[in-house]
PDB file of C-alpha atoms in Angstrom:
ATOM      1  CA  MET P1253      75.727 213.992   5.940  1.00  0.00           C
ATOM      2  CA  PRO P1254      74.859 215.775   9.208  1.00  0.00           C
ATOM      3  CA  VAL P1255      71.965 218.245   9.142  1.00  0.00           C
ATOM      4  CA  VAL P1256      71.696 221.241  11.463  1.00  0.00           C
ATOM      5  CA  THR P1257      68.777 223.660  11.713  1.00  0.00           C
ATOM      6  CA  PHE P1258      68.301 227.265  12.779  1.00  0.00           C
ATOM      7  CA  ILE P1259      64.945 228.693  13.837  1.00  0.00           C
ATOM      8  CA  GLY P1260      64.283 232.416  13.944  1.00  0.00           C
ATOM      9  CA  LYS P1261      61.910 235.321  13.532  1.00  0.00           C
ATOM     10  CA  ILE P1262      61.542 238.521  11.528  1.00  0.00           C
ATOM     11  CA  HIS P1263      60.890 241.633  13.629  1.00  0.00           C
ATOM     12  CA  PRO P1264      58.839 243.698  14.410  1.00  0.00           C
ATOM     13  CA  PRO P1265      56.082 241.170  15.197  1.00  0.00           C
ATOM     14  CA  VAL P1266      53.469 243.205  13.327  1.00  0.00           C
ATOM     15  CA  LEU P1267      55.059 242.110  10.049  1.00  0.00           C
ATOM     16  CA  HIS P1268      53.957 238.916   8.332  1.00  0.00           C
ATOM     17  CA  ILE P1269      56.592 238.338   5.670  1.00  0.00           C
ATOM     18  CA  SER P1270      56.551 235.211   3.521  1.00  0.00           C
ATOM     19  CA  ILE P1271      59.127 234.559   0.817  1.00  0.00           C
ATOM     20  CA  GLN P1272      58.491 231.815  -1.706  1.00  0.00           C
ATOM     21  CA  GLY P1273      60.939 230.004  -3.971  1.00  0.00           C
ATOM     22  CA  MET P1274      64.118 230.616  -2.002  1.00  0.00           C
ATOM     23  CA  PRO P1275      67.015 228.784  -3.675  1.00  0.00           C
ATOM     24  CA  THR P1276      69.277 226.178  -2.137  1.00  0.00           C
ATOM     25  CA  VAL P1277      72.711 227.710  -1.587  1.00  0.00           C
ATOM     26  CA  THR P1278      76.040 225.896  -1.197  1.00  0.00           C
ATOM     27  CA  TRP P1279      78.914 227.639   0.565  1.00  0.00           C
ATOM     28  CA  GLU P1280      82.489 226.391   0.738  1.00  0.00           C
ATOM     29  CA  ALA P1281      84.659 227.407   3.689  1.00  0.00           C
ATOM     30  CA  SER P1282      87.851 226.061   2.165  1.00  0.00           C
ATOM     31  CA  ASP P1283      90.094 227.407   4.936  1.00  0.00           C
ATOM     32  CA  ILE P1284      88.473 225.041   7.446  1.00  0.00           C
ATOM     33  CA  GLY P1285      87.361 222.295   5.042  1.00  0.00           C
ATOM     34  CA  LEU P1286      83.651 222.835   5.648  1.00  0.00           C
ATOM     35  CA  THR P1287      80.948 222.521   2.964  1.00  0.00           C
ATOM     36  CA  MET P1288      77.491 223.890   3.783  1.00  0.00           C
ATOM     37  CA  THR P1289      74.298 223.555   1.745  1.00  0.00           C
ATOM     38  CA  PHE P1290      71.428 225.736   2.965  1.00  0.00           C
ATOM     39  CA  SER P1291      67.697 225.546   2.339  1.00  0.00           C
ATOM     40  CA  PHE P1292      65.268 228.121   3.697  1.00  0.00           C
ATOM     41  CA  ARG P1293      61.669 228.610   4.715  1.00  0.00           C
ATOM     42  CA  ILE P1294      60.220 232.023   5.572  1.00  0.00           C
ATOM     43  CA  HIS P1295      56.495 232.016   6.277  1.00  0.00           C
ATOM     44  CA  GLU P1296      54.514 234.618   8.207  1.00  0.00           C
ATOM     45  CA  SER P1297      57.841 235.961   9.540  1.00  0.00           C
ATOM     46  CA  ASP P1298      58.837 232.561  10.963  1.00  0.00           C
ATOM     47  CA  VAL P1299      62.262 231.499   9.724  1.00  0.00           C
ATOM     48  CA  ARG P1300      63.708 228.015   9.379  1.00  0.00           C
ATOM     49  CA  VAL P1301      67.122 227.277   7.875  1.00  0.00           C
ATOM     50  CA  GLU P1302      68.340 223.731   7.316  1.00  0.00           C
ATOM     51  CA  CYS P1303      71.971 223.084   6.500  1.00  0.00           C
ATOM     52  CA  ASP P1304      73.582 219.904   5.222  1.00  0.00           C
ATOM     53  CA  VAL P1305      77.245 219.873   6.229  1.00  0.00           C
ATOM     54  CA  ASN P1306      80.035 217.498   5.257  1.00  0.00           C
ATOM     55  CA  ARG P1307      80.867 217.254   8.987  1.00  0.00           C
ATOM     56  CA  TYR P1308      79.792 218.868  12.228  1.00  0.00           C
ATOM     57  CA  LYS P1309      81.615 219.480  15.490  1.00  0.00           C
ATOM     58  CA  PRO P1310      81.015 222.222  18.088  1.00  0.00           C
ATOM     59  CA  ASP P1311      83.743 224.465  16.600  1.00  0.00           C
ATOM     60  CA  ASP P1312      81.781 224.539  13.327  1.00  0.00           C
ATOM     61  CA  PHE P1313      78.801 226.314  14.884  1.00  0.00           C
ATOM     62  CA  ILE P1314      80.104 229.860  14.347  1.00  0.00           C
ATOM     63  CA  PRO P1315      80.901 229.593  10.604  1.00  0.00           C
ATOM     64  CA  VAL P1316      77.624 227.765   9.909  1.00  0.00           C
ATOM     65  CA  TYR P1317      75.640 230.293  11.949  1.00  0.00           C
ATOM     66  CA  MET P1318      77.346 233.242  10.254  1.00  0.00           C
ATOM     67  CA  ARG P1319      76.516 231.987   6.753  1.00  0.00           C
ATOM     68  CA  ALA P1320      72.955 231.006   7.672  1.00  0.00           C
ATOM     69  CA  PHE P1321      72.358 234.454   9.137  1.00  0.00           C
ATOM     70  CA  ASP P1322      73.932 236.225   6.159  1.00  0.00           C
ATOM     71  CA  LEU P1323      71.780 234.383   3.664  1.00  0.00           C
ATOM     72  CA  VAL P1324      68.512 234.832   5.556  1.00  0.00           C
ATOM     73  CA  ARG P1325      69.236 238.480   6.177  1.00  0.00           C
ATOM     74  CA  GLY P1326      69.978 238.945   2.481  1.00  0.00           C
ATOM     75  CA  ALA P1327      66.526 237.609   1.615  1.00  0.00           C
ATOM     76  CA  VAL P1328      64.823 239.764   4.256  1.00  0.00           C
ATOM     77  CA  ASP P1329      66.762 242.871   3.200  1.00  0.00           C
ATOM     78  CA  LEU P1330      65.627 242.312  -0.388  1.00  0.00           C
ATOM     79  CA  ALA P1331      62.014 242.100   0.781  1.00  0.00           C
ATOM     80  CA  CYS P1332      62.519 245.306   2.769  1.00  0.00           C
ATOM     81  CA  PHE P1333      63.965 247.027  -0.286  1.00  0.00           C
ATOM     82  CA  SER P1334      60.856 246.210  -2.312  1.00  0.00           C
ATOM     83  CA  THR P1335      58.454 247.411   0.386  1.00  0.00           C
ATOM     84  CA  GLY P1336      60.264 250.306   2.048  1.00  0.00           C
ATOM     85  CA  ILE P1337      59.786 248.621   5.419  1.00  0.00           C
ATOM     86  CA  GLY P1338      62.601 248.352   7.955  1.00  0.00           C
ATOM     87  CA  ALA P1339      62.859 244.898   9.486  1.00  0.00           C
ATOM     88  CA  THR P1340      65.435 242.743  11.224  1.00  0.00           C
ATOM     89  CA  VAL P1341      65.864 238.992  11.522  1.00  0.00           C
ATOM     90  CA  THR P1342      67.155 236.888  14.393  1.00  0.00           C
ATOM     91  CA  LEU P1343      68.133 233.245  14.603  1.00  0.00           C
ATOM     92  CA  ASP P1344      67.118 232.239  18.102  1.00  0.00           C
ATOM     93  CA  ALA P1345      67.413 228.447  18.302  1.00  0.00           C
ATOM     94  CA  PHE P1346      69.709 225.739  16.948  1.00  0.00           C
ATOM     95  CA  ILE P1347      68.999 222.056  16.403  1.00  0.00           C
ATOM     96  CA  GLY P1348      72.141 219.944  16.149  1.00  0.00           C
ATOM     97  CA  PRO P1349      72.603 216.656  14.318  1.00  0.00           C
ATOM     98  CA  ASP P1350      71.477 214.885  17.499  1.00  0.00           C
ATOM     99  CA  GLY P1351      68.067 216.579  17.300  1.00  0.00           C
ATOM    100  CA  VAL P1352      68.524 218.550  20.517  1.00  0.00           C
ATOM    101  CA  GLN P1353      67.269 222.147  20.339  1.00  0.00           C
ATOM    102  CA  LEU P1354      69.277 224.845  22.108  1.00  0.00           C
ATOM    103  CA  ALA P1355      68.803 228.600  22.499  1.00  0.00           C
ATOM    104  CA  ILE P1356      71.357 230.736  20.663  1.00  0.00           C
ATOM    105  CA  LEU P1357      73.257 233.267  22.753  1.00  0.00           C
ATOM    106  CA  SER P1358      76.070 235.386  21.326  1.00  0.00           C
ATOM    107  CA  ARG P1359      78.612 235.253  24.120  1.00  0.00           C
ATOM    108  CA  ASP P1360      82.370 235.207  24.613  1.00  0.00           C
ATOM    109  CA  GLU P1361      83.084 234.614  28.299  1.00  0.00           C
ATOM    110  CA  ARG P1362      86.753 235.528  27.809  1.00  0.00           C
ATOM    111  CA  LEU P1363      85.717 239.141  27.243  1.00  0.00           C
ATOM    112  CA  ALA P1364      83.764 239.439  30.490  1.00  0.00           C
ATOM    113  CA  SER P1365      86.903 239.399  32.644  1.00  0.00           C
ATOM    114  CA  ILE P1366      88.269 242.440  30.759  1.00  0.00           C
ATOM    115  CA  CYS P1367      85.601 244.756  32.159  1.00  0.00           C
ATOM    116  CA  THR P1368      86.945 246.426  35.327  1.00  0.00           C
ATOM    117  CA  ALA P1369      85.256 249.831  34.988  1.00  0.00           C
ATOM    118  CA  PHE P1370      82.052 248.543  36.598  1.00  0.00           C
ATOM    119  CA  THR P1371      80.246 245.401  37.690  1.00  0.00           C
ATOM    120  CA  LEU P1372      76.756 244.220  36.813  1.00  0.00           C
ATOM    121  CA  GLY P1373      75.041 243.352  40.054  1.00  0.00           C
ATOM    122  CA  PRO P1374      71.770 243.866  41.915  1.00  0.00           C
ATOM    123  CA  PRO P1375      70.691 247.421  42.738  1.00  0.00           C
ATOM    124  CA  PRO P1376      71.765 249.655  44.213  1.00  0.00           C
ATOM    125  CA  ASN P1377      74.853 249.474  42.029  1.00  0.00           C
ATOM    126  CA  PRO P1378      76.739 252.791  42.017  1.00  0.00           C
ATOM    127  CA  ASP P1379      79.483 251.481  39.687  1.00  0.00           C
ATOM    128  CA  PHE P1380      77.015 250.537  36.981  1.00  0.00           C
ATOM    129  CA  ALA P1381      75.005 253.723  37.500  1.00  0.00           C
ATOM    130  CA  ALA P1382      78.167 255.806  37.066  1.00  0.00           C
ATOM    131  CA  ALA P1383      79.128 253.935  33.888  1.00  0.00           C
ATOM    132  CA  LEU P1384      75.589 254.289  32.561  1.00  0.00           C
ATOM    133  CA  ASN P1385      75.653 258.038  33.129  1.00  0.00           C
ATOM    134  CA  ILE P1386      78.971 258.250  31.280  1.00  0.00           C
ATOM    135  CA  VAL P1387      77.686 256.267  28.292  1.00  0.00           C
ATOM    136  CA  LEU P1388      74.195 257.747  28.016  1.00  0.00           C
ATOM    137  CA  GLY P1389      75.528 261.274  28.421  1.00  0.00           C
ATOM    138  CA  ASN P1390      77.384 261.073  25.121  1.00  0.00           C
ATOM    139  CA  PRO P1391      75.605 259.812  21.974  1.00  0.00           C
ATOM    140  CA  SER P1392      78.937 259.089  20.283  1.00  0.00           C
ATOM    141  CA  LEU P1393      79.929 256.872  23.198  1.00  0.00           C
ATOM    142  CA  PHE P1394      76.743 254.802  23.280  1.00  0.00           C
ATOM    143  CA  MET P1395      77.035 254.413  19.502  1.00  0.00           C
ATOM    144  CA  ALA P1396      80.612 253.222  19.998  1.00  0.00           C
ATOM    145  CA  MET P1397      79.405 250.725  22.603  1.00  0.00           C
ATOM    146  CA  ASN P1398      76.762 249.452  20.177  1.00  0.00           C
ATOM    147  CA  ASP P1399      79.406 249.057  17.454  1.00  0.00           C
ATOM    148  CA  LEU P1400      81.519 247.016  19.856  1.00  0.00           C
ATOM    149  CA  ILE P1401      78.678 244.707  20.892  1.00  0.00           C
ATOM    150  CA  THR P1402      77.868 244.176  17.203  1.00  0.00           C
ATOM    151  CA  ALA P1403      81.339 242.634  16.919  1.00  0.00           C
ATOM    152  CA  ILE P1404      80.232 239.655  19.032  1.00  0.00           C
ATOM    153  CA  THR P1405      76.629 239.638  17.814  1.00  0.00           C
ATOM    154  CA  LEU P1406      77.723 239.544  14.157  1.00  0.00           C
ATOM    155  CA  PRO P1407      81.340 238.302  14.283  1.00  0.00           C
ATOM    156  CA  HIS P1408      82.026 238.803  10.563  1.00  0.00           C
ATOM    157  CA  HIS P1409      81.293 242.531  11.001  1.00  0.00           C
ATOM    158  CA  SER P1410      83.909 242.905  13.722  1.00  0.00           C
ATOM    159  CA  SER P1411      86.688 244.201  11.462  1.00  0.00           C
ATOM    160  CA  VAL P1412      84.556 247.240  10.612  1.00  0.00           C
ATOM    161  CA  THR P1413      82.656 247.771  13.860  1.00  0.00           C
ATOM    162  CA  CYS P1414      85.737 247.472  16.082  1.00  0.00           C
ATOM    163  CA  ALA P1415      87.638 250.026  14.010  1.00  0.00           C
ATOM    164  CA  ARG P1416      84.634 252.344  14.037  1.00  0.00           C
ATOM    165  CA  THR P1417      84.458 251.972  17.827  1.00  0.00           C
ATOM    166  CA  LEU P1418      88.028 253.252  18.108  1.00  0.00           C
ATOM    167  CA  GLU P1419      87.375 256.065  15.627  1.00  0.00           C
ATOM    168  CA  ARG P1420      84.480 257.223  17.796  1.00  0.00           C
ATOM    169  CA  LEU P1421      86.618 257.088  20.948  1.00  0.00           C
ATOM    170  CA  ARG P1422      89.314 259.104  19.187  1.00  0.00           C
ATOM    171  CA  HIS P1423      86.812 261.838  18.333  1.00  0.00           C
ATOM    172  CA  ILE P1424      85.497 261.866  21.918  1.00  0.00           C
ATOM    173  CA  ILE P1425      88.905 262.054  23.573  1.00  0.00           C
ATOM    174  CA  ALA P1426      90.261 264.662  21.123  1.00  0.00           C
ATOM    175  CA  PRO P1427      87.277 266.529  19.653  1.00  0.00           C
ATOM    176  CA  GLY P1428      88.034 268.628  16.598  1.00  0.00           C
ATOM    177  CA  GLN P1429      91.628 267.436  16.314  1.00  0.00           C
ATOM    178  CA  ASP P1430      93.215 265.960  13.205  1.00  0.00           C
ATOM    179  CA  PRO P1431      93.561 262.165  13.172  1.00  0.00           C
ATOM    180  CA  LYS P1432      97.271 261.982  14.084  1.00  0.00           C
ATOM    181  CA  PRO P1433      97.116 264.030  17.321  1.00  0.00           C
ATOM    182  CA  GLY P1434      93.749 262.448  18.064  1.00  0.00           C
ATOM    183  CA  TRP P1435      95.197 258.928  17.919  1.00  0.00           C
ATOM    184  CA  GLU P1436      98.165 260.060  20.006  1.00  0.00           C
ATOM    185  CA  ALA P1437      95.807 261.431  22.672  1.00  0.00           C
ATOM    186  CA  LEU P1438      93.930 258.131  22.790  1.00  0.00           C
ATOM    187  CA  GLN P1439      97.148 256.132  23.044  1.00  0.00           C
ATOM    188  CA  ASN P1440      98.816 258.376  25.618  1.00  0.00           C
ATOM    189  CA  ASN P1441      95.805 258.654  27.929  1.00  0.00           C
ATOM    190  CA  LEU P1442      95.026 254.926  27.863  1.00  0.00           C
ATOM    191  CA  ASN P1443      98.616 253.544  27.764  1.00  0.00           C
ATOM    192  CA  LEU P1444      98.406 251.965  24.323  1.00  0.00           C
ATOM    193  CA  GLU P1445     101.227 251.419  21.881  1.00  0.00           C
ATOM    194  CA  LYS P1446     100.467 252.636  18.360  1.00  0.00           C
ATOM    195  CA  SER P1447     100.841 249.087  17.013  1.00  0.00           C
ATOM    196  CA  TYR P1448      98.220 247.813  19.489  1.00  0.00           C
ATOM    197  CA  VAL P1449      95.630 250.191  18.053  1.00  0.00           C
ATOM    198  CA  GLN P1450      96.705 249.797  14.431  1.00  0.00           C
ATOM    199  CA  PHE P1451      96.156 246.037  14.584  1.00  0.00           C
ATOM    200  CA  VAL P1452      92.449 246.837  14.907  1.00  0.00           C
ATOM    201  CA  THR P1453      92.185 249.661  12.399  1.00  0.00           C
ATOM    202  CA  LYS P1454      94.203 248.092   9.579  1.00  0.00           C
ATOM    203  CA  TYR P1455      91.833 245.151   9.141  1.00  0.00           C
ATOM    204  CA  SER P1456      88.894 247.497   8.528  1.00  0.00           C
ATOM    205  CA  ILE P1457      90.376 249.115   5.424  1.00  0.00           C
ATOM    206  CA  GLY P1458      89.357 246.422   2.941  1.00  0.00           C
ATOM    207  CA  PRO P1459      85.845 245.715   4.298  1.00  0.00           C
ATOM    208  CA  ARG P1460      85.046 249.434   4.552  1.00  0.00           C
ATOM    209  CA  HIS P1461      85.799 249.721   0.845  1.00  0.00           C
ATOM    210  CA  GLY P1462      83.787 246.708  -0.183  1.00  0.00           C
ATOM    211  CA  ASP P1463      86.710 244.263  -0.358  1.00  0.00           C
ATOM    212  CA  PRO P1464      85.289 240.760   0.295  1.00  0.00           C
ATOM    213  CA  GLU P1465      88.654 239.297   1.324  1.00  0.00           C
ATOM    214  CA  HIS P1466      88.258 236.702   4.080  1.00  0.00           C
ATOM    215  CA  ILE P1467      89.638 237.641   7.504  1.00  0.00           C
ATOM    216  CA  PRO P1468      90.511 234.561   9.612  1.00  0.00           C
ATOM    217  CA  GLY P1469      88.561 233.946  12.793  1.00  0.00           C
ATOM    218  CA  VAL P1470      91.722 234.076  14.916  1.00  0.00           C
ATOM    219  CA  VAL P1471      92.228 237.664  13.702  1.00  0.00           C
ATOM    220  CA  THR P1472      88.649 238.816  14.332  1.00  0.00           C
ATOM    221  CA  THR P1473      88.800 237.291  17.812  1.00  0.00           C
ATOM    222  CA  GLU P1474      91.999 239.196  18.617  1.00  0.00           C
ATOM    223  CA  LEU P1475      90.840 242.547  17.280  1.00  0.00           C
ATOM    224  CA  THR P1476      87.578 242.210  19.218  1.00  0.00           C
ATOM    225  CA  LYS P1477      89.543 241.483  22.406  1.00  0.00           C
ATOM    226  CA  ARG P1478      91.796 244.499  21.858  1.00  0.00           C
ATOM    227  CA  THR P1479      88.835 246.789  21.273  1.00  0.00           C
ATOM    228  CA  TRP P1480      87.209 245.446  24.459  1.00  0.00           C
ATOM    229  CA  VAL P1481      90.381 246.337  26.373  1.00  0.00           C
ATOM    230  CA  ILE P1482      90.476 249.833  24.878  1.00  0.00           C
ATOM    231  CA  MET P1483      86.795 250.488  25.620  1.00  0.00           C
ATOM    232  CA  ASN P1484      87.270 249.379  29.227  1.00  0.00           C
ATOM    233  CA  ARG P1485      90.278 251.676  29.599  1.00  0.00           C
ATOM    234  CA  PHE P1486      88.320 254.531  28.073  1.00  0.00           C
ATOM    235  CA  LEU P1487      85.533 254.036  30.617  1.00  0.00           C
ATOM    236  CA  GLU P1488      88.132 253.948  33.409  1.00  0.00           C
ATOM    237  CA  PHE P1489      89.594 257.177  32.008  1.00  0.00           C
ATOM    238  CA  ARG P1490      86.190 258.890  32.007  1.00  0.00           C
ATOM    239  CA  LYS P1491      85.303 257.537  35.464  1.00  0.00           C
ATOM    240  CA  ARG P1492      88.509 259.035  36.855  1.00  0.00           C
ATOM    241  CA  GLY P1493      87.705 262.503  35.532  1.00  0.00           C
ATOM    242  CA  ASN P1494      89.612 262.249  32.220  1.00  0.00           C
ATOM    243  CA  ILE P1495      92.947 261.834  33.999  1.00  0.00           C
ATOM    244  CA  PRO P1496      95.566 259.730  32.115  1.00  0.00           C
ATOM    245  CA  LEU P1497      95.535 256.186  33.439  1.00  0.00           C
ATOM    246  CA  PRO P1498      98.367 255.345  35.876  1.00  0.00           C
ATOM    247  CA  ILE P1499     100.900 253.061  34.203  1.00  0.00           C
ATOM    248  CA  ALA P1500     101.312 250.973  37.366  1.00  0.00           C
ATOM    249  CA  GLU P1501      97.647 250.064  37.330  1.00  0.00           C
ATOM    250  CA  PHE P1502      97.221 249.943  33.551  1.00  0.00           C
ATOM    251  CA  PRO P1503     100.458 248.687  31.973  1.00  0.00           C
ATOM    252  CA  MET P1504     101.296 249.617  28.395  1.00  0.00           C
ATOM    253  CA  MET P1505      99.457 247.453  25.861  1.00  0.00           C
ATOM    254  CA  LEU P1506     101.991 246.445  23.207  1.00  0.00           C
TER     255      LEU P1506
END
């Protein structure tokens, strides 16, 4: 059976966490026919996860990575609970069945083309500076941005973090208003059909209430893309002085 390996680190560096006797864990992803058996090593905050899989192809990286990260984080969180110390864990490198080690980068290039509100280029960059002033000037907005980026950093959290992103934008665009007129203000100003927004929010209901029901990857990918579109339109809206977006330039999202 193929074996893949993840290498990571517990942060902050001042910590030296070692966890002995970690069990071997088998995880079945029956929807994609993938069986994963994980073994772990955490010593002096260095992390190594080895996974025996019944098969491996490039498309299997995400589900294997997600489960490896979940399991390691669960062990680290338990150690944090016993010590009262806040720590995080990252998986930074991947070794495939061919023995080649690669750096891990959470990236979806399809999302990059959605961003029209600014560009990321060398200074001076007035577009980026303007967007930065908009985001940093409102704590709710930079928290919404962080929720959105979590959706690609931790894909299995996307159903909750994407919905929370939109909830934050609703409160910003219609402060103090009840949910119904608040959602209407978001939709009307950004040219969004109600169904376009509800696709994102409806998938958060179960996870927010502790329901472990599996959400297919094709769904999480779509709701992340929709939230990316809405965030970009919100930034365009703010950049233009909170004027409703022109329909000719920003067609209705159905």
